[in-house]
């Protein structure tokens, strides 16, 4: 089984290779690369491996940028020392990752997932990588492209009052009260939106801060929100999110 490592810290790369050899002696390391540029060059002119380990932060950029230049046909396990917020980018987009310093048992589990077929190239499509890259670089979405009949329209985030999850679909409701479908789950939207402006109050709603017109004490230490648009059901801040919600309002 051939694999490559893309890691700009030589000692980290050597440690990872030793762990893999100890756990899976049949694995063969064919190349260690240390930058986005060198990885793109090598992958452009060599047979692709069966598996790869990509450090996220390289000397010349994020390894996600490799996906913008090369169509990869093999599974990738990312290694990262990023903080908890950035880890959300990987979880939301179903990207396999290992936290540094890498734990041997977690490494073993990730590789076994690959061997069992649970980690596949299709699970790490360019769309997932693009969304994660957007999160990691704090480039929050500024607009959404939506379909209106036979036409496409751009909805600026300034127009959004609330995102609603309903019957396995997700909708934007604008400040003017119009609804538009979007191709994202609330989990994905939560990661794409500026957290200073948007807050997920429960499993069905993400609200925009300026859309909130009234906050009412509700049963079981919860809160009920009144927005600037009509909503057919009560918008309740779940009890476990109340303190975080209050902190968000005061930030």
C-alpha positions as MATLAB code, in Angstrom:
seq = 'XXXXXXXXXXXXXXXXXXXXXXXXXXXXXXXXXXXXXXXXXXXXXXXXXXXXXXXXXXXXXXXXXXXXXXXXXXXXXXXXXXXXXXXXXXXXXXXXXXXXXXXXXXXXXXXXXXXXXXXXXXXXXXXXXXXXXXXXXXXXXXXXXXXXXXXXXXXXXXXXXXXXXXXXXXXXXXXXXXXXXXXXXXXXXXXXXXXXXXXXXXXXXXXXXXXXXXXXXXXXXXXXXXXXXXXXXXXXXXXXXXXXXXXXXXX';
ca = [
       0.000    0.000    0.000;
       1.643    3.240   -1.161;
       1.125    6.565    0.618;
       2.572   10.078    0.711;
       3.013   12.657    3.472;
       2.712   16.401    2.907;
       4.193   18.078    5.973;
       6.516   21.082    6.297;
       7.930   20.048    9.677;
      10.545   17.352    9.050;
      10.419   15.867   12.551;
       6.609   15.629   12.431;
       6.775   13.893    9.064;
       9.368   11.419   10.325;
       7.375   10.699   13.478;
       4.200   10.067   11.463;
       6.059    7.751    9.085;
       7.468    5.753   12.011;
       4.019    5.364   13.552;
       2.513    4.205   10.260;
       5.331    1.692    9.732;
       4.871    0.349   13.265;
       1.104   -0.020   12.853;
       1.014   -1.053    9.192;
       4.350   -2.521    8.076;
       2.950   -3.289    4.610;
       2.495    0.441    3.897;
       5.193    2.016    1.709;
       6.030    5.721    1.948;
       6.742    6.828   -1.633;
       7.237   10.560   -1.081;
       7.382   13.274    1.568;
       6.583   16.810    0.374;
       6.739   20.066    2.300;
       4.702   22.680    0.414;
       1.642   23.282   -1.752;
       3.902   24.068   -4.713;
       5.997   20.897   -4.424;
       2.903   18.749   -3.879;
       1.158   20.095   -6.972;
       4.306   19.574   -9.056;
       4.827   15.994   -7.833;
       1.165   14.992   -8.125;
       1.036   16.398  -11.653;
       3.806   14.131  -12.888;
       3.644   10.959  -10.784;
       1.254    8.094  -10.233;
      -1.063    8.912   -7.380;
      -0.774    6.918   -4.131;
      -3.460    4.878   -2.427;
      -3.606    7.209    0.564;
      -2.175   10.559    1.669;
      -1.606   12.473    4.892;
      -1.829   16.252    4.422;
      -0.801   18.732    7.085;
      -3.240   21.645    6.853;
      -0.857   24.548    7.402;
       2.127   24.471    5.061;
       4.845   27.068    4.578;
       3.255   28.473    1.422;
      -0.446   28.124    2.255;
      -3.170   25.671    3.232;
      -2.962   22.182    1.771;
      -6.631   22.508    0.772;
      -5.327   24.727   -2.034;
      -3.885   21.610   -3.690;
      -7.464   20.562   -4.505;
      -7.932   23.757   -6.510;
      -5.108   22.742   -8.848;
      -5.151   18.929   -8.944;
      -7.999   16.424   -9.238;
      -7.153   13.902   -6.531;
      -8.299   10.305   -6.885;
      -7.258    9.008   -3.477;
      -8.411    9.433    0.126;
      -6.748   12.072    2.277;
      -6.378   12.150    6.054;
      -5.557   15.652    7.275;
      -3.307   16.366   10.232;
      -3.772   19.631   12.064;
      -2.966   21.672   15.127;
      -5.848   24.074   14.428;
      -8.167   25.221   17.173;
     -11.669   23.999   17.978;
     -13.372   26.443   15.616;
     -11.334   25.226   12.657;
     -11.989   21.591   13.563;
     -15.663   22.355   12.977;
     -14.776   22.943    9.320;
     -13.644   19.344    9.026;
     -16.560   17.830   10.936;
     -19.225   19.774    9.067;
     -17.760   18.819    5.701;
     -17.069   15.145    6.567;
     -13.318   15.531    6.255;
     -11.172   12.984    8.060;
      -8.525   14.534   10.299;
      -6.041   13.831   13.089;
      -5.176   16.343   15.790;
      -1.520   17.020   16.534;
       0.271   15.634   18.411;
      -1.072   12.572   16.661;
      -2.321    9.796   18.892;
      -1.363    6.321   17.686;
      -4.786    4.821   18.379;
      -6.536    7.611   16.460;
      -4.130    7.135   13.569;
      -4.887    3.428   13.557;
      -8.647    4.054   13.552;
      -8.408    6.514   10.659;
      -6.359    4.143    8.533;
      -8.666    1.232    9.347;
     -11.607    3.347    8.165;
      -9.767    3.834    4.901;
      -9.018    0.125    4.615;
     -12.644   -0.788    5.290;
     -13.787    1.533    2.531;
     -15.391    4.165    4.779;
     -12.960    6.845    3.605;
     -13.213    7.266   -0.147;
     -12.150    9.925   -2.642;
     -15.793   10.912   -3.176;
     -16.130   11.677    0.531;
     -13.614   14.477    0.070;
     -14.963   16.260   -2.973;
     -13.851   19.700   -4.064;
     -17.108   21.149   -2.737;
     -16.375   19.961    0.803;
     -12.813   21.232    0.597;
     -13.937   24.629   -0.722;
     -16.382   25.035    2.147;
     -13.775   24.062    4.707;
     -11.228   26.413    3.135;
     -13.752   29.224    3.293;
     -14.235   28.590    7.009;
     -10.525   28.368    7.758;
      -9.783   31.666    6.045;
     -12.758   33.383    7.723;
     -14.266   34.329    4.373;
     -17.874   34.351    5.467;
     -20.523   34.163    2.783;
     -21.735   37.530    1.598;
     -24.465   36.314   -0.764;
     -26.407   33.252   -1.875;
     -27.399   32.215   -5.388;
     -31.016   31.032   -5.386;
     -33.403   29.823   -8.066;
     -36.641   31.701   -8.690;
     -38.660   29.869  -11.331;
     -36.425   29.724  -14.395;
     -34.202   32.507  -13.104;
     -31.262   32.767  -10.729;
     -31.061   35.559   -8.188;
     -28.396   36.675   -5.747;
     -29.544   37.242   -2.166;
     -27.189   39.365   -0.095;
     -26.784   38.285    3.525;
     -27.963   41.764    4.520;
     -31.384   40.735    3.174;
     -31.602   37.644    5.403;
     -33.783   37.691    8.489;
     -33.678   33.977    9.337;
     -32.666   30.593    7.939;
     -35.313   27.911    8.417;
     -34.962   24.128    8.271;
     -38.275   22.581    7.293;
     -39.218   19.177    5.875;
     -35.623   18.251    4.964;
     -35.117   21.536    3.111;
     -33.533   24.848    4.095;
     -34.937   28.285    3.324;
     -33.912   31.910    3.571;
     -36.645   34.241    4.781;
     -35.736   37.807    3.940;
     -36.566   40.958    5.883;
     -39.295   41.560    3.300;
     -40.860   38.178    4.113;
     -39.944   36.277    0.935;
     -38.668   32.684    1.035;
     -35.873   31.188   -1.077;
     -34.511   27.652   -0.992;
     -30.780   27.085   -0.477;
     -28.692   23.940   -0.967;
     -27.105   23.919    2.474;
     -27.994   22.361    5.805;
     -28.150   24.512    8.922;
     -24.941   22.828   10.070;
     -23.154   24.002    6.937;
     -24.687   27.471    7.107;
     -23.708   27.875   10.743;
     -20.097   27.445    9.709;
     -20.315   29.747    6.659;
     -21.999   32.720    8.311;
     -20.402   35.497   10.335;
     -20.955   34.401   13.979;
     -21.206   38.036   15.057;
     -24.348   38.430   12.947;
     -25.973   34.994   12.934;
     -26.850   32.576   15.744;
     -28.386   29.110   15.647;
     -31.025   29.151   18.367;
     -32.202   25.544   17.948;
     -32.288   22.725   15.386;
     -34.645   24.643   13.056;
     -33.564   28.304   13.008;
     -30.522   30.518   12.501;
     -31.453   34.139   13.209;
     -29.805   37.394   12.137;
     -29.167   39.748   15.040;
     -30.920   42.813   13.581;
     -34.031   40.779   12.805;
     -34.734   40.240   16.524;
     -37.456   42.661   17.664;
     -38.392   41.177   21.030;
     -37.078   38.582   23.517;
     -39.573   37.035   25.925;
     -38.902   34.866   28.983;
     -40.382   31.441   28.279;
     -41.029   28.213   30.181;
     -38.202   25.993   31.474;
     -35.661   28.835   31.439;
     -35.937   29.229   27.673;
     -36.425   32.364   25.576;
     -38.936   33.153   22.831;
     -37.974   35.452   19.972;
     -40.074   37.797   17.887;
     -38.520   38.666   14.536;
     -39.173   41.357   11.959;
     -40.936   38.779    9.764;
     -43.834   36.469   10.417;
     -42.950   32.886   11.416;
     -45.678   30.243   11.653;
     -44.266   28.734   14.834;
     -42.595   30.042   17.971;
     -38.842   30.559   17.736;
     -37.526   29.211   21.009;
     -33.936   29.472   22.192;
     -33.245   26.035   23.660;
     -32.327   25.980   27.333;
     -28.802   24.704   26.693;
     -28.159   27.636   24.324;
     -29.628   30.467   26.409;
     -26.378   31.540   28.111;
     -24.442   31.427   24.843;
     -27.235   33.383   23.156;
     -27.126   36.104   25.811;
     -23.368   36.337   25.441;
     -23.775   36.638   21.674;
     -26.206   39.542   22.106;
     -23.760   41.400   24.353;
     -20.635   40.783   22.252;
];
